[in-house]
Short mmCIF file of C-alpha atoms in Angstrom, two decimals:
data_model
loop_
_atom_site.label_atom_id
_atom_site.label_comp_id
_atom_site.label_asym_id
_atom_site.label_seq_id
_atom_site.Cartn_x
_atom_site.Cartn_y
_atom_site.Cartn_z
CA MET P 1 -8.21 -27.02 -37.41
CA THR P 2 -4.64 -25.88 -38.06
CA LYS P 3 -5.88 -22.34 -38.84
CA GLU P 4 -7.74 -22.21 -35.50
CA LEU P 5 -4.60 -23.38 -33.66
CA ASP P 6 -2.52 -20.74 -35.43
CA ILE P 7 -5.02 -18.03 -34.40
CA ILE P 8 -4.92 -19.28 -30.78
CA ASP P 9 -1.11 -19.32 -30.77
CA LYS P 10 -1.00 -15.75 -32.12
CA THR P 11 -3.42 -14.46 -29.46
CA VAL P 12 -1.46 -16.28 -26.73
CA ALA P 13 1.82 -14.83 -28.02
CA LYS P 14 0.39 -11.31 -27.73
CA LYS P 15 -0.61 -11.90 -24.09
CA ILE P 16 2.66 -13.55 -22.94
CA PRO P 17 4.58 -10.25 -22.35
CA LYS P 18 1.97 -9.26 -19.76
CA TYR P 19 2.96 -12.21 -17.54
CA VAL P 20 6.75 -12.05 -17.98
CA ARG P 21 8.44 -10.88 -14.79
CA PRO P 22 9.95 -7.39 -14.96
CA THR P 23 13.72 -7.78 -15.49
CA GLU P 24 16.39 -5.41 -16.69
CA GLY P 25 17.72 -7.79 -19.34
CA LYS P 26 16.70 -11.25 -20.51
CA LEU P 27 19.30 -13.98 -20.64
CA GLY P 28 19.85 -15.00 -24.26
CA SER P 29 22.00 -17.61 -25.93
CA LYS P 30 24.97 -15.20 -26.15
CA GLN P 31 24.85 -14.52 -22.39
CA PHE P 32 24.64 -18.26 -21.61
CA LYS P 33 27.72 -18.98 -23.76
CA LYS P 34 29.76 -16.51 -21.73
CA ILE P 35 29.04 -18.38 -18.45
CA LYS P 36 31.93 -20.75 -17.75
CA ASP P 37 30.51 -22.37 -14.62
CA LYS P 38 28.50 -25.38 -15.90
CA LYS P 39 26.49 -25.75 -12.70
CA LEU P 40 25.42 -22.09 -12.72
CA LYS P 41 24.69 -22.24 -16.44
CA GLY P 42 22.42 -25.26 -16.06
CA LYS P 43 20.59 -23.68 -13.11
CA LEU P 44 19.96 -20.44 -15.00
CA GLU P 45 18.72 -22.35 -18.05
CA ARG P 46 16.23 -24.26 -15.89
CA ILE P 47 14.97 -21.05 -14.26
CA GLU P 48 14.49 -19.38 -17.65
CA LYS P 49 12.62 -22.41 -18.96
CA VAL P 50 10.28 -22.53 -15.94
CA SER P 51 9.51 -18.79 -16.12
CA LYS P 52 8.70 -19.03 -19.85
CA GLU P 53 6.40 -22.00 -19.27
CA ALA P 54 4.62 -20.17 -16.43
CA ALA P 55 4.04 -17.09 -18.61
CA ASN P 56 2.76 -19.28 -21.47
CA LYS P 57 0.33 -21.15 -19.20
CA ALA P 58 -0.94 -17.91 -17.67
CA ALA P 59 -1.55 -16.46 -21.13
CA ARG P 60 -3.35 -19.64 -22.25
CA SER P 61 -5.57 -19.59 -19.16
CA GLU P 62 -7.03 -16.30 -20.38
CA LEU P 63 -8.79 -18.27 -23.14
CA LEU P 64 -11.02 -19.73 -20.42
CA LEU P 65 -11.98 -16.27 -19.09
CA THR P 66 -14.93 -15.74 -21.36
CA GLU P 67 -16.67 -13.06 -19.30
CA GLU P 68 -16.33 -9.47 -20.45
CA PRO P 69 -17.36 -6.26 -18.67
CA GLY P 70 -20.58 -4.74 -19.93
CA TYR P 71 -21.00 -0.97 -20.05
CA LEU P 72 -24.05 1.15 -20.74
CA GLU P 73 -24.57 1.82 -24.44
CA VAL P 74 -27.03 4.32 -25.89
CA GLU P 75 -28.28 5.20 -29.35
CA GLY P 76 -28.45 8.51 -31.15
CA ILE P 77 -28.28 11.66 -29.06
CA GLU P 78 -29.03 9.86 -25.76
CA LYS P 79 -26.48 10.16 -22.95
CA THR P 80 -25.60 7.49 -20.40
CA PHE P 81 -25.54 9.98 -17.51
CA ASN P 82 -29.29 10.60 -18.01
CA ILE P 83 -30.17 6.95 -17.24
CA THR P 84 -31.55 6.65 -13.68
CA GLN P 85 -31.46 3.72 -11.28
CA LYS P 86 -35.23 3.33 -11.65
CA GLN P 87 -34.85 2.79 -15.38
CA LEU P 88 -32.09 0.25 -14.81
CA LYS P 89 -34.17 -1.60 -12.23
CA ASP P 90 -37.03 -1.97 -14.72
CA ASN P 91 -34.77 -3.39 -17.44
CA VAL P 92 -32.33 -5.75 -15.66
CA ASP P 93 -32.78 -9.30 -14.37
CA GLU P 94 -34.19 -10.16 -10.94
CA ASP P 95 -30.81 -10.86 -9.29
CA SER P 96 -29.48 -7.47 -10.39
CA THR P 97 -32.52 -5.65 -9.01
CA LYS P 98 -31.59 -6.89 -5.51
CA LYS P 99 -28.37 -4.83 -5.74
CA ILE P 100 -30.45 -1.62 -5.68
CA PHE P 101 -31.66 -0.90 -2.15
CA ASP P 102 -31.92 1.86 0.48
CA LEU P 103 -31.50 1.38 4.25
CA LYS P 104 -33.24 4.27 5.99
CA LEU P 105 -31.25 4.92 9.19
CA THR P 106 -31.86 8.63 9.76
CA ASN P 107 -31.17 8.61 13.52
CA PHE P 108 -27.57 7.37 13.42
CA GLY P 109 -26.02 8.90 10.24
CA PRO P 110 -23.89 9.86 8.45
CA TYR P 111 -22.55 6.38 7.64
CA SER P 112 -19.22 4.98 6.52
CA LEU P 113 -18.97 1.52 4.94
CA ASP P 114 -16.56 -1.13 3.68
CA TYR P 115 -16.70 -4.33 1.59
CA THR P 116 -14.66 -7.50 2.12
CA ARG P 117 -12.01 -8.37 -0.47
CA ASN P 118 -14.36 -10.85 -2.19
CA GLY P 119 -17.24 -8.35 -2.18
CA ARG P 120 -19.63 -10.65 -0.32
CA HIS P 121 -19.97 -8.90 3.03
CA MET P 122 -20.52 -5.28 4.07
CA VAL P 123 -19.92 -3.46 7.35
CA ILE P 124 -21.51 -0.08 8.10
CA GLY P 125 -20.87 2.39 10.92
CA GLY P 126 -23.06 5.35 11.82
CA GLN P 127 -21.43 8.39 13.37
CA LYS P 128 -23.83 8.24 16.33
CA GLY P 129 -22.86 4.72 17.37
CA HIS P 130 -24.66 2.16 15.15
CA ILE P 131 -22.50 -0.68 13.76
CA SER P 132 -23.74 -3.57 11.62
CA SER P 133 -22.22 -6.27 9.42
CA PHE P 134 -24.16 -8.44 6.99
CA ASP P 135 -23.99 -10.64 3.91
CA TRP P 136 -25.49 -8.13 1.49
CA VAL P 137 -25.68 -10.64 -1.39
CA GLY P 138 -27.63 -13.23 0.63
CA ASN P 139 -29.49 -10.62 2.75
CA LYS P 140 -28.26 -12.22 5.97
CA LEU P 141 -27.50 -10.13 9.07
CA ASN P 142 -24.35 -11.13 10.98
CA CYS P 143 -24.42 -8.69 13.88
CA GLU P 144 -25.81 -5.32 14.95
CA ILE P 145 -24.52 -3.34 17.94
CA TYR P 146 -24.90 0.14 19.42
CA VAL P 147 -21.73 1.47 21.06
CA LYS P 148 -23.28 4.76 22.32
CA GLU P 149 -20.29 6.84 21.20
CA THR P 150 -18.91 8.40 18.03
CA VAL P 151 -17.91 6.07 15.18
CA ARG P 152 -15.55 7.66 12.64
CA ASP P 153 -14.61 4.76 10.36
CA VAL P 154 -15.01 0.98 9.85
CA LYS P 155 -12.72 -1.47 8.07
CA TRP P 156 -12.75 -5.24 7.43
CA LEU P 157 -9.61 -7.18 8.35
CA HIS P 158 -8.29 -10.25 6.45
CA ASN P 159 -11.77 -11.84 6.08
CA GLU P 160 -15.40 -11.44 7.18
CA LEU P 161 -14.74 -12.78 10.71
CA PHE P 162 -13.18 -9.58 12.09
CA PHE P 163 -13.59 -5.84 11.52
CA ALA P 164 -12.05 -2.74 13.11
CA VAL P 165 -13.97 0.34 14.23
CA ALA P 166 -12.47 3.78 14.93
CA GLN P 167 -14.55 5.06 17.84
CA LYS P 168 -14.44 8.22 19.94
CA LYS P 169 -11.08 7.58 21.63
CA TYR P 170 -9.74 4.12 20.75
CA VAL P 171 -9.86 1.60 17.90
CA PHE P 172 -11.81 -1.60 18.66
CA ILE P 173 -11.77 -4.95 16.88
CA TYR P 174 -15.01 -6.98 16.80
CA ASP P 175 -15.76 -10.48 15.55
CA HIS P 176 -18.63 -11.48 13.24
CA ASN P 177 -20.97 -11.91 16.23
CA GLY P 178 -20.38 -8.32 17.40
CA LEU P 179 -18.25 -9.28 20.42
CA GLU P 180 -15.36 -6.99 21.33
CA VAL P 181 -12.11 -8.88 20.81
CA HIS P 182 -9.43 -6.19 21.23
CA ARG P 183 -9.08 -2.57 22.26
CA LEU P 184 -6.08 -0.86 20.67
CA LYS P 185 -5.18 1.76 23.27
CA LYS P 186 -2.28 3.19 21.31
CA HIS P 187 -4.55 4.24 18.42
CA ILE P 188 -6.10 7.42 19.84
CA GLU P 189 -8.75 9.65 18.18
CA VAL P 190 -8.47 7.90 14.82
CA ASN P 191 -10.23 9.34 11.76
CA LYS P 192 -9.26 6.85 9.03
CA LEU P 193 -8.40 3.15 8.92
CA GLU P 194 -6.74 1.03 6.22
CA PHE P 195 -5.85 -2.68 6.19
CA LEU P 196 -2.96 -4.21 4.22
CA PRO P 197 -4.10 -7.81 3.50
CA TYR P 198 -0.72 -9.23 2.41
CA HIS P 199 1.13 -7.76 5.41
CA PHE P 200 -1.65 -8.15 8.04
CA LEU P 201 -1.15 -4.52 9.03
CA LEU P 202 -3.88 -2.20 10.29
CA ALA P 203 -2.92 1.44 9.61
CA SER P 204 -4.59 4.40 11.34
CA VAL P 205 -4.27 8.18 11.31
CA GLY P 206 -6.22 10.78 13.27
CA ASN P 207 -6.39 14.12 15.03
CA SER P 208 -2.93 13.79 16.58
CA GLY P 209 -1.26 13.42 13.17
CA TRP P 210 0.42 10.08 14.00
CA LEU P 211 0.39 7.27 11.44
CA LYS P 212 0.47 3.92 13.25
CA TYR P 213 0.84 0.36 11.94
CA GLN P 214 -0.49 -2.56 14.02
CA ASP P 215 0.25 -6.18 13.10
CA THR P 216 -3.08 -7.99 13.53
CA SER P 217 -1.48 -11.47 13.39
CA THR P 218 0.97 -10.92 16.28
CA GLY P 219 -0.58 -7.90 18.04
CA GLN P 220 2.63 -5.87 17.87
CA LEU P 221 2.77 -2.17 17.08
CA VAL P 222 5.10 -2.16 14.08
CA ALA P 223 5.62 1.60 13.60
CA GLU P 224 4.57 4.99 14.97
CA LEU P 225 5.28 7.81 12.51
CA ARG P 226 4.76 11.47 13.31
CA THR P 227 3.58 13.34 10.21
CA LYS P 228 4.15 16.82 11.79
CA LEU P 229 1.31 18.13 9.61
CA GLY P 230 -1.54 18.15 12.12
CA CYS P 231 -4.94 16.48 11.91
CA CYS P 232 -5.44 14.11 8.96
CA ASN P 233 -8.85 13.15 7.53
CA ALA P 234 -7.86 11.55 4.18
CA MET P 235 -5.97 8.29 3.74
CA ALA P 236 -5.72 5.66 0.99
CA GLN P 237 -3.41 2.74 0.33
CA ASN P 238 -1.66 1.90 -2.92
CA PRO P 239 -2.59 -1.77 -3.54
CA TRP P 240 0.46 -2.28 -5.77
CA ASN P 241 3.21 -1.41 -3.25
CA ALA P 242 1.30 -0.98 0.09
CA ILE P 243 2.41 2.66 0.44
CA MET P 244 0.05 4.93 2.43
CA HIS P 245 -1.16 8.19 0.86
CA LEU P 246 -2.18 10.83 3.42
CA GLY P 247 -3.98 14.09 2.58
CA HIS P 248 -3.27 17.05 4.87
CA SER P 249 -4.80 20.41 5.72
CA ASN P 250 -2.00 22.37 4.02
CA GLY P 251 -2.89 20.89 0.60
CA THR P 252 -0.12 18.29 0.46
CA VAL P 253 -0.28 14.53 -0.04
CA THR P 254 2.51 12.51 1.60
CA LEU P 255 3.54 8.93 0.84
CA TRP P 256 4.58 6.77 3.83
CA SER P 257 6.25 3.45 4.51
CA PRO P 258 6.62 1.88 8.01
CA ASN P 259 10.39 1.72 7.45
CA MET P 260 10.96 5.48 7.26
CA SER P 261 10.15 8.16 9.84
CA THR P 262 9.93 10.82 7.11
CA PRO P 263 7.64 10.82 4.04
CA LEU P 264 9.00 9.10 0.94
CA VAL P 265 7.31 11.67 -1.33
CA LYS P 266 5.64 15.00 -0.58
CA MET P 267 3.32 16.47 -3.24
CA LEU P 268 1.58 19.84 -3.25
CA THR P 269 -1.80 18.94 -4.75
CA HIS P 270 -4.30 21.65 -3.73
CA LYS P 271 -4.46 25.26 -2.55
CA GLY P 272 -6.65 24.22 0.38
CA PRO P 273 -7.06 21.20 2.69
CA VAL P 274 -7.23 17.79 1.01
CA LYS P 275 -10.66 16.17 1.52
CA ALA P 276 -10.26 12.74 -0.13
CA VAL P 277 -7.61 10.53 -1.77
CA ALA P 278 -7.99 7.39 -3.93
CA VAL P 279 -5.44 5.16 -5.71
CA ASP P 280 -6.25 2.70 -8.49
CA HIS P 281 -5.48 -1.04 -8.31
CA THR P 282 -2.56 -0.88 -10.74
CA GLY P 283 -0.76 1.66 -8.55
CA LYS P 284 -0.27 4.07 -11.48
CA TYR P 285 -2.89 6.76 -10.87
CA MET P 286 -4.16 8.80 -7.93
CA ALA P 287 -7.19 11.06 -7.53
CA THR P 288 -7.41 13.88 -4.97
CA SER P 289 -10.07 16.41 -4.02
CA GLY P 290 -9.71 19.56 -1.94
CA LEU P 291 -11.70 22.35 -0.34
CA ASP P 292 -10.66 24.55 -3.27
CA GLY P 293 -13.33 22.73 -5.32
CA GLN P 294 -10.81 20.97 -7.56
CA LEU P 295 -10.69 17.29 -8.48
CA LYS P 296 -7.20 16.39 -9.73
CA LEU P 297 -5.88 13.20 -11.32
CA TRP P 298 -2.20 12.31 -10.94
CA ASP P 299 0.30 9.92 -12.45
CA ILE P 300 2.16 8.47 -9.44
CA ARG P 301 5.04 7.25 -11.62
CA THR P 302 6.00 10.82 -12.55
CA TYR P 303 4.14 12.71 -9.75
CA LYS P 304 2.64 15.02 -12.37
CA PRO P 305 -1.04 16.05 -12.87
CA LEU P 306 -2.96 14.48 -15.75
CA GLN P 307 -6.40 16.14 -15.67
CA GLN P 308 -8.26 18.61 -13.54
CA TYR P 309 -12.01 18.90 -12.95
CA TYR P 310 -14.20 21.35 -11.04
CA THR P 311 -16.91 20.24 -8.58
CA ARG P 312 -19.68 22.58 -7.51
CA SER P 313 -19.11 21.59 -3.89
CA PRO P 314 -15.92 19.96 -2.53
CA ALA P 315 -15.89 16.20 -3.08
CA SER P 316 -16.19 14.38 0.25
CA SER P 317 -15.27 10.90 -0.99
CA LEU P 318 -13.42 9.28 -3.91
CA THR P 319 -13.18 5.65 -5.02
CA ILE P 320 -11.76 3.80 -8.05
CA SER P 321 -13.22 0.49 -9.29
CA GLN P 322 -11.29 -2.58 -10.39
CA LEU P 323 -11.74 -1.61 -14.05
CA GLY P 324 -10.76 2.04 -13.58
CA LEU P 325 -14.09 3.84 -13.12
CA LEU P 326 -13.76 6.89 -10.86
CA GLY P 327 -16.54 7.58 -8.35
CA VAL P 328 -16.89 11.08 -6.87
CA GLY P 329 -19.27 11.91 -4.01
CA TRP P 330 -20.07 15.61 -3.58
CA GLY P 331 -23.05 16.97 -1.64
CA PRO P 332 -26.09 14.74 -2.42
CA HIS P 333 -24.61 13.73 -5.81
CA VAL P 334 -22.49 10.80 -6.96
CA THR P 335 -20.72 11.12 -10.33
CA ILE P 336 -19.02 8.24 -12.16
CA TRP P 337 -16.28 8.96 -14.73
CA LYS P 338 -15.11 6.45 -17.34
CA ASP P 339 -11.55 6.50 -18.76
CA ALA P 340 -10.89 9.64 -16.70
CA PHE P 341 -7.16 8.88 -16.33
CA LEU P 342 -6.58 8.30 -20.04
CA LYS P 343 -7.99 11.52 -21.49
CA LYS P 344 -9.99 14.59 -20.51
CA GLN P 345 -13.70 13.72 -20.38
CA GLN P 346 -16.37 16.20 -21.39
CA SER P 347 -19.27 14.44 -19.66
CA PRO P 348 -19.55 11.81 -16.88
CA TYR P 349 -20.46 8.16 -17.42
CA MET P 350 -23.26 8.09 -14.83
CA ASN P 351 -24.98 10.37 -12.33
CA HIS P 352 -26.95 9.63 -9.17
CA LEU P 353 -28.83 11.98 -6.86
CA GLN P 354 -29.49 10.90 -3.26
CA ALA P 355 -32.02 13.65 -2.58
CA GLY P 356 -32.05 15.35 0.83
CA THR P 357 -28.78 13.80 2.05
CA GLN P 358 -25.07 14.50 2.26
CA VAL P 359 -22.87 11.71 0.88
CA ARG P 360 -20.03 10.85 3.27
CA ASP P 361 -18.48 7.64 1.94
CA ILE P 362 -18.66 5.68 -1.34
CA GLN P 363 -17.11 2.30 -2.18
CA PHE P 364 -17.18 0.12 -5.29
CA CYS P 365 -18.01 -3.52 -4.59
CA PRO P 366 -15.23 -5.90 -5.78
CA PHE P 367 -16.23 -8.39 -8.51
CA ASP P 368 -19.69 -6.83 -8.85
CA ASP P 369 -21.30 -3.94 -10.71
CA ALA P 370 -22.44 -2.18 -7.55
CA LEU P 371 -21.55 0.98 -5.65
CA GLY P 372 -22.24 1.44 -1.92
CA LEU P 373 -23.13 4.88 -0.57
CA GLY P 374 -22.94 5.99 3.04
CA HIS P 375 -24.88 9.19 3.64
CA SER P 376 -26.68 11.14 6.35
CA ASP P 377 -29.93 9.15 5.94
CA GLY P 378 -28.37 5.67 6.00
CA VAL P 379 -26.85 3.36 3.39
CA SER P 380 -27.75 2.84 -0.28
CA SER P 381 -26.56 0.60 -3.09
CA ILE P 382 -26.78 1.37 -6.82
CA ILE P 383 -25.84 -0.45 -10.05
CA ILE P 384 -22.85 0.80 -12.05
CA PRO P 385 -22.48 -1.42 -15.17
CA GLY P 386 -18.86 -2.23 -16.00
CA SER P 387 -17.32 -1.38 -12.61
CA GLY P 388 -16.49 -4.89 -11.30
CA GLU P 389 -13.96 -7.40 -12.56
CA PRO P 390 -15.97 -10.16 -14.31
CA ASN P 391 -13.27 -12.87 -14.13
CA LEU P 392 -12.35 -13.62 -10.52
CA ASP P 393 -9.41 -15.60 -9.18
CA SER P 394 -10.82 -18.03 -6.60
CA LEU P 395 -7.38 -18.48 -5.00
CA GLU P 396 -7.12 -14.72 -4.43
CA ALA P 397 -10.66 -13.73 -3.41
CA ASN P 398 -13.58 -16.13 -3.74
CA PRO P 399 -17.14 -14.79 -3.17
CA TYR P 400 -18.50 -18.37 -3.17
CA GLN P 401 -15.99 -19.95 -0.77
CA SER P 402 -17.09 -22.50 1.81
CA LYS P 403 -16.10 -22.55 5.48
CA LYS P 404 -13.25 -24.99 4.83
CA GLN P 405 -11.95 -22.94 1.88
CA ARG P 406 -11.99 -19.81 4.04
CA GLN P 407 -9.98 -21.56 6.78
CA GLU P 408 -7.43 -22.87 4.28
CA ALA P 409 -7.12 -19.43 2.64
CA GLU P 410 -6.49 -17.85 6.04
CA VAL P 411 -3.69 -20.32 6.84
CA HIS P 412 -2.10 -19.86 3.40
CA SER P 413 -2.21 -16.06 3.70
CA LEU P 414 -0.51 -16.24 7.10
CA LEU P 415 2.21 -18.52 5.71
CA ASP P 416 2.72 -16.15 2.77
CA LYS P 417 2.66 -13.03 4.96
CA VAL P 418 4.95 -10.26 3.70
CA GLN P 419 7.14 -8.51 6.28
CA PRO P 420 6.75 -4.73 6.80
CA GLU P 421 10.41 -4.20 5.83
CA MET P 422 9.46 -5.17 2.25
CA ILE P 423 7.22 -2.10 1.79
CA VAL P 424 9.06 0.18 -0.66
CA LEU P 425 8.11 2.55 -3.46
CA ASP P 426 9.37 0.16 -6.16
CA PRO P 427 8.58 -3.48 -5.19
CA THR P 428 10.49 -4.77 -8.22
CA PHE P 429 13.75 -3.39 -6.75
CA ILE P 430 14.09 -6.36 -4.36
CA GLY P 431 16.05 -9.17 -5.95
CA LYS P 432 17.75 -7.09 -8.63
CA VAL P 433 21.25 -8.16 -9.64
CA ASP P 434 24.04 -5.79 -10.56
CA ARG P 435 24.72 -6.82 -14.17
CA ALA P 436 27.87 -4.73 -14.52
CA SER P 437 31.05 -6.52 -15.66
CA LYS P 438 33.82 -7.55 -13.26
CA ASP P 439 36.24 -4.97 -14.67
CA LEU P 440 33.74 -2.16 -14.11
CA LEU P 441 33.02 -3.31 -10.54
CA LYS P 442 36.77 -3.49 -9.75
CA LYS P 443 37.28 -0.03 -11.20
CA GLU P 444 34.42 1.41 -9.12
CA LEU P 445 35.75 -0.28 -5.97
CA LYS P 446 39.26 1.07 -6.60
CA GLU P 447 37.94 4.60 -7.13
CA GLU P 448 35.87 4.35 -3.94
CA GLN P 449 38.90 3.20 -1.91
CA GLU P 450 41.07 5.98 -3.37
CA ALA P 451 38.42 8.56 -2.48
CA GLN P 452 38.24 7.23 1.10
CA LEU P 453 42.04 7.26 1.50
CA ALA P 454 42.55 10.69 -0.03
CA GLY P 455 44.65 12.78 2.37
CA LYS P 456 44.94 10.03 4.98
CA GLY P 457 48.13 8.29 3.79
CA LYS P 458 48.57 4.59 3.26
CA LEU P 459 46.01 2.31 4.81
CA VAL P 460 47.67 0.09 7.45
CA PRO P 461 45.53 -2.85 8.61
CA LYS P 462 45.33 -3.12 12.40
CA ASN P 463 45.05 -6.28 14.45
CA LYS P 464 41.97 -5.55 16.57
CA MET P 465 42.08 -6.85 20.13
CA ARG P 466 39.33 -9.01 21.52
CA GLY P 467 36.21 -7.10 22.49
CA LYS P 468 36.95 -4.06 20.28
CA SER P 469 34.06 -4.77 17.87
CA SER P 470 31.08 -2.83 19.19
CA SER P 471 27.41 -3.72 18.71
CA LEU P 472 26.98 -0.69 16.42
CA LYS P 473 29.66 -2.00 14.05
CA ARG P 474 28.11 -5.46 14.12
CA TYR P 475 24.76 -3.91 13.17
CA LEU P 476 26.36 -2.09 10.23
CA ARG P 477 28.06 -5.28 9.03
CA LYS P 478 24.81 -7.24 9.11
CA LYS P 479 22.81 -4.46 7.43
CA GLN P 480 22.51 -4.74 3.67
CA LYS P 481 24.89 -2.37 1.90
CA ASN P 482 22.29 -1.20 -0.62
CA VAL P 483 19.75 -0.30 2.11
CA ILE P 484 20.20 3.19 3.54
CA ASP P 485 17.69 4.22 6.18
CA GLU P 486 17.64 6.86 8.90
CA GLN P 487 18.79 4.47 11.63
CA LYS P 488 21.87 3.46 9.63
CA LEU P 489 22.81 7.10 9.01
CA MET P 490 22.44 7.90 12.72
CA ILE P 491 24.66 4.94 13.68
CA GLN P 492 27.32 5.97 11.15
CA GLN P 493 27.25 9.53 12.50
CA ARG P 494 27.57 8.26 16.10
CA LEU P 495 30.51 6.03 15.20
CA GLU P 496 32.20 8.96 13.49
CA GLN P 497 31.76 11.11 16.60
CA GLU P 498 33.23 8.35 18.82
CA ARG P 499 36.18 8.03 16.42
CA GLU P 500 36.87 11.77 16.54
CA ALA P 501 36.64 11.82 20.34
CA ARG P 502 39.04 8.86 20.58
CA LYS P 503 41.47 10.57 18.21
CA LYS P 504 41.37 13.77 20.23
CA ARG P 505 41.98 11.82 23.46
CA THR P 506 45.12 10.17 22.05
CA VAL P 507 46.48 13.57 20.94
CA ASP P 508 45.95 15.01 24.42
CA ASP P 509 47.67 11.97 26.01
CA ASN P 510 50.74 12.44 23.75
CA GLU P 511 50.99 16.11 24.76
CA ASP P 512 50.81 15.26 28.48
CA LYS P 513 53.38 12.48 28.16
CA ASP P 514 56.43 14.81 28.39
CA ARG P 515 55.10 16.83 31.34
CA PRO P 516 56.63 15.96 34.82
CA LYS P 517 54.14 14.42 37.21
CA ALA P 518 53.88 15.70 40.80
CA LEU P 519 54.58 12.31 42.43
CA GLU P 520 57.41 11.26 40.10
CA ARG P 521 60.02 12.75 42.46
CA PHE P 522 59.30 9.92 44.93
CA SER P 523 60.09 7.33 42.28
CA ASN P 524 63.49 5.60 42.24
CA LYS P 525 63.66 5.95 38.47
CA LYS P 526 65.30 9.04 37.08
CA ARG P 527 63.01 11.47 35.42
CA LYS P 528 63.65 11.98 31.75
CA SER P 529 65.34 15.22 30.98
#
């Protein structure tokens, strides 16, 4: 018994570092001894104790996650990419065979599709105006409508009750019964839609080249950003930091946040227009495809290429599963790559041919070993063993949730809603503490003051009269000192211009002071000689 407990403790100890919060330096006994304030010392000790207990409990909970992903395994000289969906259907259980299906909808294609966060529901949109949402696991149709105009993209919102559709001119929001709830008039000629679940933001980009963020909880338009790079047909979100990745016709990929009017990062990825972009769930890797026939894999942390592949025809769609499988749709083919970001692969993991069609959109189903295909002849679903996360978190996304659980999850997500101002490249930056010593901080402050006063003489504090503090100065005082955005720079520049103009005015007044005025001769006072 003791040996088993020792083995469990060792396995738990190995997993604890994964759940420890990222910090620059852990507080040890030496650091605690240096703290003189007893109240602060006790508070920090309690916080450290709670965080260690939380990491320990999270690591121990992994012992209950007994499910493991299952990949295809072959013997001898056989290859996994030669195994067809027909062979899989003949050798898997009855529930798994239901995941392989074809919906023949030749009159309304090509189709785009999207899964809900729990992977239970699917929405499809045909380019010629057919829209449908259904519970694909339970084979239950929710709604089916024909809008009689072009449909470019579809996207689920926070749950299966609402979905957004990018139509010919505007973006429309429908409920689960197919009733039109909203028409977003400011989103014009949209090509791609993305939804940020933790921020309740619907992002769109289209022919005009404007990236727009709409808050679906309040109905406000949060940001309108002009990319200045023309029509955009490729967009993906980074699930780790909620940054938008846009692919442009000049071969660049730009990274956007609603807080900045200019791109945070601009990467030259291809020699031709970018066709598709995908980002993995850890936020570390990105895949791009272009009209130059290249498929490139990138490390977003360093913005450097990892691997490069060639496709016979330009890849029209890319997707990355929860466990890191890369799906590539090109022509009538779909190719799945395993461990593509870790090392250069000589052969794919799986292949699928949708004969006589052109694949437009592919999506991995969350928490399931399935891949949805939207093509010119309708919608198909195939089995990809090892693509879905086997151990789900029911508090995060529950495929088996009841009506009451869904309502409670919606309320909790609204209460925990993250503000758009929190979207930054490095989410761990918020809450960092400057751990420099007091002496170093005083030295830096002194050097900064000396640099500011260089050439201006001694600083004399002025007693400001009432009403002299402008709204611009109040804004700068309230703004965090470590946050520098475009608006703050513009305000600082405007204040500097006003200061220069005021200084020039006082100089001119001093020069005119000694000049005789025309009406001074009528004054009783003697004019100064």
